[in-house]
Structure formats: structure tokens, C-alpha cells
MMTF fields as JSON, N, C-alpha, C and O atoms, coordinates in Angstrom:
{
  "mmtfVersion": "1.0.0",
  "mmtfProducer": "UNKNOWN",
  "numBonds": 350,
  "numAtoms": 352,
  "numGroups": 88,
  "numChains": 1,
  "numModels": 1,
  "chainsPerModel": [1],
  "groupsPerChain": [88],
  "chainIdList": ["A"],
  "bondAtomList": [4, 2, 8, 6, 12, 10, 16, 14, 20, 18, 24, 22, 28, 26, 32, 30, 36, 34, 40, 38, 44, 42, 48, 46, 52, 50, 56, 54, 60, 58, 64, 62, 68, 66, 72, 70, 76, 74, 80, 78, 84, 82, 88, 86, 96, 94, 100, 98, 104, 102, 108, 106, 112, 110, 116, 114, 120, 118, 124, 122, 128, 126, 132, 130, 136, 134, 140, 138, 144, 142, 148, 146, 152, 150, 156, 154, 160, 158, 164, 162, 168, 166, 172, 170, 176, 174, 180, 178, 184, 182, 188, 186, 192, 190, 196, 194, 200, 198, 204, 202, 208, 206, 212, 210, 216, 214, 220, 218, 224, 222, 228, 226, 232, 230, 236, 234, 240, 238, 244, 242, 248, 246, 252, 250, 256, 254, 260, 258, 264, 262, 268, 266, 272, 270, 276, 274, 280, 278, 284, 282, 288, 286, 292, 290, 296, 294, 300, 298, 304, 302, 308, 306, 312, 310, 316, 314, 320, 318, 324, 322, 328, 326, 332, 330, 336, 334, 340, 338, 344, 342, 348, 346],
  "bondOrderList": [1, 1, 1, 1, 1, 1, 1, 1, 1, 1, 1, 1, 1, 1, 1, 1, 1, 1, 1, 1, 1, 1, 1, 1, 1, 1, 1, 1, 1, 1, 1, 1, 1, 1, 1, 1, 1, 1, 1, 1, 1, 1, 1, 1, 1, 1, 1, 1, 1, 1, 1, 1, 1, 1, 1, 1, 1, 1, 1, 1, 1, 1, 1, 1, 1, 1, 1, 1, 1, 1, 1, 1, 1, 1, 1, 1, 1, 1, 1, 1, 1, 1, 1, 1, 1, 1],
  "groupList": [{"groupName": "UNK", "atomNameList": ["N", "CA", "C", "O"], "elementList": ["N", "C", "C", "O"], "formalChargeList": [0, 0, 0, 0], "bondAtomList": [1, 0, 2, 1, 3, 2], "bondOrderList": [1, 1, 2], "singleLetterCode": "X", "chemCompType": "L-PEPTIDE LINKING"}],
  "groupTypeList": [0, 0, 0, 0, 0, 0, 0, 0, 0, 0, 0, 0, 0, 0, 0, 0, 0, 0, 0, 0, 0, 0, 0, 0, 0, 0, 0, 0, 0, 0, 0, 0, 0, 0, 0, 0, 0, 0, 0, 0, 0, 0, 0, 0, 0, 0, 0, 0, 0, 0, 0, 0, 0, 0, 0, 0, 0, 0, 0, 0, 0, 0, 0, 0, 0, 0, 0, 0, 0, 0, 0, 0, 0, 0, 0, 0, 0, 0, 0, 0, 0, 0, 0, 0, 0, 0, 0, 0],
  "groupIdList": [1, 2, 3, 4, 5, 6, 7, 8, 9, 10, 11, 12, 13, 14, 15, 16, 17, 18, 19, 20, 21, 22, 23, 24, 25, 26, 27, 28, 29, 30, 31, 32, 33, 34, 35, 36, 37, 38, 39, 40, 41, 42, 43, 44, 45, 46, 47, 48, 49, 50, 51, 52, 53, 54, 55, 56, 57, 58, 59, 60, 61, 62, 63, 64, 65, 66, 67, 68, 69, 70, 71, 72, 73, 74, 75, 76, 77, 78, 79, 80, 81, 82, 83, 84, 85, 86, 87, 88],
  "secStructList": [7, 6, 6, 6, 6, 6, 6, 6, 6, 1, 1, 1, 7, 6, 6, 3, 3, 3, 3, 3, 7, 7, 7, 7, 7, 1, 6, 6, 7, 7, 7, 7, 1, 1, 7, 2, 2, 2, 2, 2, 2, 2, 2, 2, 6, 6, 6, 6, 3, 3, 3, 3, 3, 7, 5, 6, 6, 5, 7, 1, 4, 4, 4, 6, 6, 1, 1, 1, 1, 1, 7, 7, 7, 1, 1, 2, 2, 2, 2, 2, 6, 6, 7, 1, 3, 3, 3, 7],
  "xCoordList": [-6.827, -5.165, -5.703, -6.678, -4.257, -4.297, -3.931, -4.164, -3.329, -4.26, -5.379, -5.082, -5.931, -7.476, -8.118, -9.183, -7.989, -9.098, -7.493, -7.769, -6.826, -6.28, -7.056, -7.057, -7.82, -7.177, -9.003, -9.282, -10.15, -11.304, -11.783, -12.568, -10.549, -10.676, -10.642, -11.652, -9.427, -9.045, -8.591, -7.439, -9.604, -9.848, -8.151, -7.151, -8.587, -6.85, -5.69, -5.55, -5.092, -3.183, -2.797, -1.916, -2.823, -1.428, -1.908, -2.951, -0.521, -0.302, -1.095, -1.631, -0.768, -1.244, -0.47, 0.104, -0.646, 0.442, 0.482, -0.595, 1.036, 0.183, 1.51, 2.665, 1.038, 2.408, 2.024, 0.891, 3.414, 3.481, 4.338, 4.668, 4.351, 4.286, 4.9, 4.461, 6.333, 6.685, 6.723, 5.983, 8.766, 9.653, 9.778, 10.473, 9.932, 10.776, 9.423, 8.295, 9.661, 8.691, 8.317, 7.548, 9.028, 8.999, 8.828, 9.51, 7.81, 8.171, 9.608, 10.26, 9.787, 11.087, 12.436, 13.351, 11.98, 13.647, 13.953, 13.776, 14.63, 15.707, 15.636, 16.16, 14.795, 15.364, 13.524, 12.43, 14.169, 13.698, 12.64, 11.545, 14.002, 13.601, 12.426, 11.812, 11.997, 10.339, 9.398, 8.754, 9.228, 9.168, 7.671, 7.866, 6.476, 4.928, 4.651, 3.683, 5.806, 5.954, 6.541, 6.128, 7.61, 8.032, 7.478, 7.586, 7.114, 6.289, 4.981, 4.652, 4.491, 3.105, 4.087, 3.835, 5.048, 5.136, 5.575, 4.63, 6.232, 7.033, 5.126, 5.231, 3.842, 2.873, 2.205, 1.507, 2.235, 1.731, 2.094, 1.458, 3.536, 4.952, 4.143, 3.535, 4.329, 4.049, 2.092, 1.43, 1.251, 0.454, 0.128, -0.868, 1.242, 1.334, 1.342, 0.912, 1.703, 1.139, 2.379, 3.334, 2.57, 4.229, 4.301, 3.171, 4.8, 4.58, 6.308, 7.472, 5.165, 6.229, 6.301, 5.374, 7.919, 7.57, 8.616, 9.767, 8.173, 8.73, 8.162, 7.082, 9.728, 10.454, 11.456, 12.579, 10.568, 12.21, 13.218, 14.221, 13.425, 14.088, 15.747, 16.956, 14.327, 15.553, 15.184, 14.353, 16.966, 18.275, 16.373, 15.582, 16.749, 16.522, 17.345, 16.754, 18.756, 19.601, 18.437, 17.344, 18.999, 18.476, 16.725, 16.389, 15.925, 14.588, 14.468, 13.525, 15.575, 15.938, 16.549, 16.089, 17.151, 18.014, 16.423, 16.253, 15.791, 14.874, 14.276, 14.276, 13.605, 11.963, 13.2, 13.835, 13.369, 14.296, 13.021, 12.033, 12.904, 11.604, 10.855, 10.098, 10.89, 9.728, 9.925, 8.768, 10.047, 10.881, 10.89, 10.096, 11.423, 11.776, 11.57, 12.583, 10.297, 10.162, 11.243, 11.975, 11.703, 12.351, 11.345, 11.74, 10.454, 9.19, 8.393, 8.504, 7.149, 5.808, 4.681, 3.675, 5.013, 4.346, 4.439, 3.606, 6.231, 6.194, 5.827, 5.346, 6.019, 5.789, 4.385, 4.197, 3.091, 2.02, 1.162, 0.054, 1.816, 2.402, 1.545, 2.005, 0.067, -0.066, -0.22, 0.198, -0.984, -0.557, -2.435, -3.055, -3.311, -4.375, -4.617, -5.776, -3.663, -3.532, -2.546, -1.582, -2.77, -2.087, -2.15, -3.299, -1.204, -1.419, -0.083, 1.053, -0.909, -0.076, 0.404, 0.947],
  "yCoordList": [2.33, 2.225, 0.148, -0.533, 0.016, -2.144, -2.52, -3.696, -1.722, -2.015, -1.425, -0.498, -1.422, -1.003, -1.835, -2.006, -2.931, -3.217, -5.048, -6.23, -4.807, -6.822, -6.379, -7.282, -5.026, -5.153, -5.512, -6.308, -4.636, -5.082, -7.186, -8.117, -6.701, -9.063, -9.453, -10.062, -9.417, -10.452, -9.498, -9.412, -8.962, -8.197, -6.895, -6.212, -7.15, -6.432, -7.381, -8.543, -6.365, -7.58, -7.76, -8.594, -7.469, -8.371, -9.558, -10.173, -9.783, -11.043, -12.027, -13.068, -11.142, -12.12, -12.275, -11.406, -13.234, -13.944, -12.856, -12.992, -12.277, -11.595, -11.694, -11.292, -12.216, -12.515, -11.465, -11.008, -10.985, -9.535, -11.164, -12.331, -10.623, -10.542, -10.518, -10.727, -10.127, -8.376, -7.254, -6.506, -7.56, -6.333, -4.996, -4.212, -5.626, -5.394, -3.809, -4.144, -1.923, -1.402, -1.522, -0.671, -2.86, -2.679, -4.721, -5.65, -4.689, -7.084, -7.39, -6.686, -8.702, -9.413, -8.472, -8.569, -7.458, -6.365, -6.775, -7.964, -5.811, -6.157, -4.832, -4.516, -4.234, -2.424, -2.658, -3.102, -1.961, -1.326, -0.053, 0.021, 1.276, 1.875, 2.552, 1.491, 3.036, 3.442, 2.392, 2.669, 1.226, 0.048, -0.322, -0.605, -0.409, 0.584, -1.042, -1.081, -2.377, -3.163, -3.454, -4.255, -2.957, -2.234, -1.435, -1.744, -0.751, 0.589, 0.183, 0.42, -0.818, -1.235, -2.687, -2.765, -3.532, -4.109, -3.321, -3.434, -2.581, -1.671, -1.265, -0.431, -1.401, -0.454, -1.593, -1.314, -2.032, -4.164, -4.532, -4.945, -4.263, -4.591, -3.528, -3.942, -2.482, -0.92, -1.192, -0.568, -2.616, -3.058, -4.358, -4.866, -4.625, -5.617, -6.785, -7.757, -7.037, -8.06, -8.815, -8.105, -9.785, -10.428, -10.545, -10.915, -10.462, -9.647, -10.952, -11.188, -11.426, -11.971, -11.459, -10.934, -11.801, -11.044, -11.928, -12.152, -12.344, -13.675, -12.475, -12.315, -11.906, -11.746, -12.566, -12.32, -13.63, -14.311, -13.931, -14.532, -12.806, -11.653, -10.98, -10.98, -10.303, -9.16, -10.665, -11.352, -10.24, -11.808, -11.387, -10.694, -12.028, -11.832, -10.531, -9.453, -10.58, -9.957, -8.766, -8.656, -7.897, -6.803, -6.572, -5.388, -7.352, -7.155, -7.28, -6.95, -7.78, -8.125, -6.173, -5.445, -5.728, -4.603, -3.26, -2.812, -2.887, -2.045, -2.161, -1.373, -3.307, -4.477, -4.988, -6.032, -4.253, -5.258, -5.797, -5.129, -6.686, -7.872, -8.395, -9.189, -8.028, -8.702, -10.84, -10.67, -11.56, -12.354, -12.578, -12.119, -12.946, -13.349, -14.514, -14.72, -15.752, -16.602, -17.298, -16.364, -18.403, -19.191, -19.379, -19.943, -19.051, -19.741, -19.279, -19.069, -18.933, -18.631, -19.542, -19.038, -20.69, -22.315, -21.518, -21.114, -21.596, -21.879, -20.096, -19.969, -18.771, -18.108, -17.827, -17.459, -18.465, -18.757, -19.682, -19.394, -20.496, -21.447, -20.402, -19.372, -21.241, -20.074, -18.953, -18.292, -17.984, -16.821, -16.706, -17.632, -15.334, -15.798, -14.3, -13.884, -13.571, -12.279, -12.975, -13.666, -12.805, -12.318, -11.176, -10.773, -10.418, -9.575, -9.344, -9.362, -9.091, -8.797, -7.442, -7.09],
  "zCoordList": [2.402, 3.504, 3.845, 4.162, 3.486, 3.792, 5.046, 5.324, 6.025, 7.479, 7.736, 8.49, 7.644, 7.811, 7.192, 7.784, 5.628, 5.322, 5.839, 5.635, 6.132, 6.942, 8.276, 9.114, 8.737, 9.962, 10.481, 11.377, 9.593, 8.881, 8.657, 8.84, 8.157, 7.718, 8.51, 8.862, 9.451, 10.53, 12.039, 12.465, 12.557, 13.262, 14.476, 14.256, 15.055, 16.031, 15.291, 14.91, 15.33, 14.18, 15.222, 15.015, 16.861, 17.774, 17.6, 17.817, 16.994, 17.469, 15.724, 15.345, 15.426, 14.572, 12.876, 12.22, 12.655, 11.642, 10.087, 9.507, 9.644, 8.483, 7.193, 7.335, 6.214, 4.98, 4.273, 4.121, 3.697, 2.985, 1.29, 1.498, 0.364, -0.918, -2.211, -3.342, -1.636, -2.092, -1.304, -0.664, -1.827, -1.102, -1.517, -0.87, -3.951, -4.337, -4.306, -3.942, -4.752, -4.997, -6.795, -7.242, -8.005, -8.867, -9.149, -8.716, -9.898, -9.728, -10.57, -11.341, -10.088, -10.629, -11.07, -11.888, -9.979, -9.203, -8.361, -8.098, -7.483, -6.142, -5.224, -4.156, -6.076, -6.092, -5.041, -5.388, -3.45, -3.034, -2.605, -2.046, -3.433, -3.439, -2.58, -2.469, -2.21, -1.394, -1.895, -2.907, -1.329, -1.53, -0.881, 0.301, -1.156, -0.681, 0.479, 1.239, 0.376, 1.305, 2.117, 2.955, 2.157, 3.066, 4.751, 5.937, 4.282, 4.166, 5.472, 6.635, 3.874, 5.151, 6.454, 7.656, 5.759, 6.902, 7.689, 8.47, 8.183, 9.125, 9.441, 10.34, 9.216, 9.631, 10.281, 11.256, 10.152, 10.595, 11.803, 12.773, 11.551, 12.839, 14.166, 15.153, 13.873, 15.01, 15.175, 16.005, 13.836, 15.429, 16.172, 16.687, 16.017, 16.759, 15.959, 16.58, 14.73, 13.588, 13.751, 14.066, 13.65, 13.444, 11.918, 11.599, 11.172, 10.188, 9.471, 9.796, 8.264, 7.298, 5.734, 5.117, 5.129, 3.784, 2.806, 3.184, 1.683, 0.862, -1.018, -1.587, -1.33, -2.199, -3.178, -3.62, -3.318, -4.375, -4.857, -4.471, -5.882, -5.498, -5.003, -5.233, -3.918, -2.869, -1.493, -0.898, -1.797, -0.721, 1.477, 2.117, 1.338, 2.768, 2.979, 2.916, 3.241, 4.005, 3.667, 4.223, 2.58, 2.363, 3.188, 3.227, 3.659, 3.317, 5.117, 5.835, 5.431, 7.942, 7.766, 8.646, 7.091, 6.623, 6.546, 7.679, 5.911, 6.139, 7.123, 8.069, 7.008, 7.724, 9.049, 8.897, 10.083, 11.447, 11.769, 11.463, 12.228, 13.078, 12.664, 13.221, 11.419, 10.15, 9.748, 10.133, 9.596, 9.798, 7.485, 6.664, 7.4, 5.642, 4.867, 4.199, 4.576, 4.614, 3.699, 3.37, 3.142, 1.998, 0.765, -0.255, 0.843, -0.029, 0.567, 1.775, -0.279, -0.674, 0.327, 0.827, 0.456, 1.402, 3.085, 3.897, 3.0, 4.539, 4.963, 6.089, 4.155, 4.341, 5.374, 6.534, 3.551, 4.097, 5.522, 5.974, 5.86, 6.512, 8.081, 8.574, 8.568, 9.827, 9.69, 10.64, 8.293, 8.391, 8.367, 7.844, 9.061, 8.946, 8.149, 8.124, 7.568, 6.32, 4.873, 5.201, 3.531, 2.766, 2.198, 2.016, 1.804, 0.274, 0.125, 0.599, -0.898, -2.689, -2.836, -3.884]
}
């Protein structure tokens, strides 16, 4: 499981910033049906992580609607700033 790998890499996720790259289930689309990235963002959040999501195609509104409480980055660089882990 990805959450366990992130936890193994950085320890306790409480208040740790994690960037999730990609919100769509398929690159190059805005289709978020069955998106593992959205589920991952929610799981990381449930463990106390500060989750940032970046996707160049999916709108910030859609991401925020699917995963309330996550921060949506406008670009990769700002999303990665201060992140202790980046998940692709």
C-alpha cells in the first residue's frame, strides 16, 4: 500500500506535507472516475498529513470537491515546496 510506503519513508504522517501528482485515473484527461490518487489523498489526510494535489488537466474545483481539505497546487514547484514526500 502506498500510504505504508510513505509512512516508512518519512515516519508519522501527522502534519507532514505530501504532494500527490495527478488526480485523474488516466494521464492527459480530466476523468477522475475511480481515481487512485483521490483515494490516496483521502487516506493520507485521514492519517493527519497535509495533502497537496497537482494535476495539469483536472480543475482545482473538481479536486477540492472530490477530496475536501486538500490543498490544490497551481504548479508542481509550488506544490513541492515544503513537501516531505512526493507521490506519483
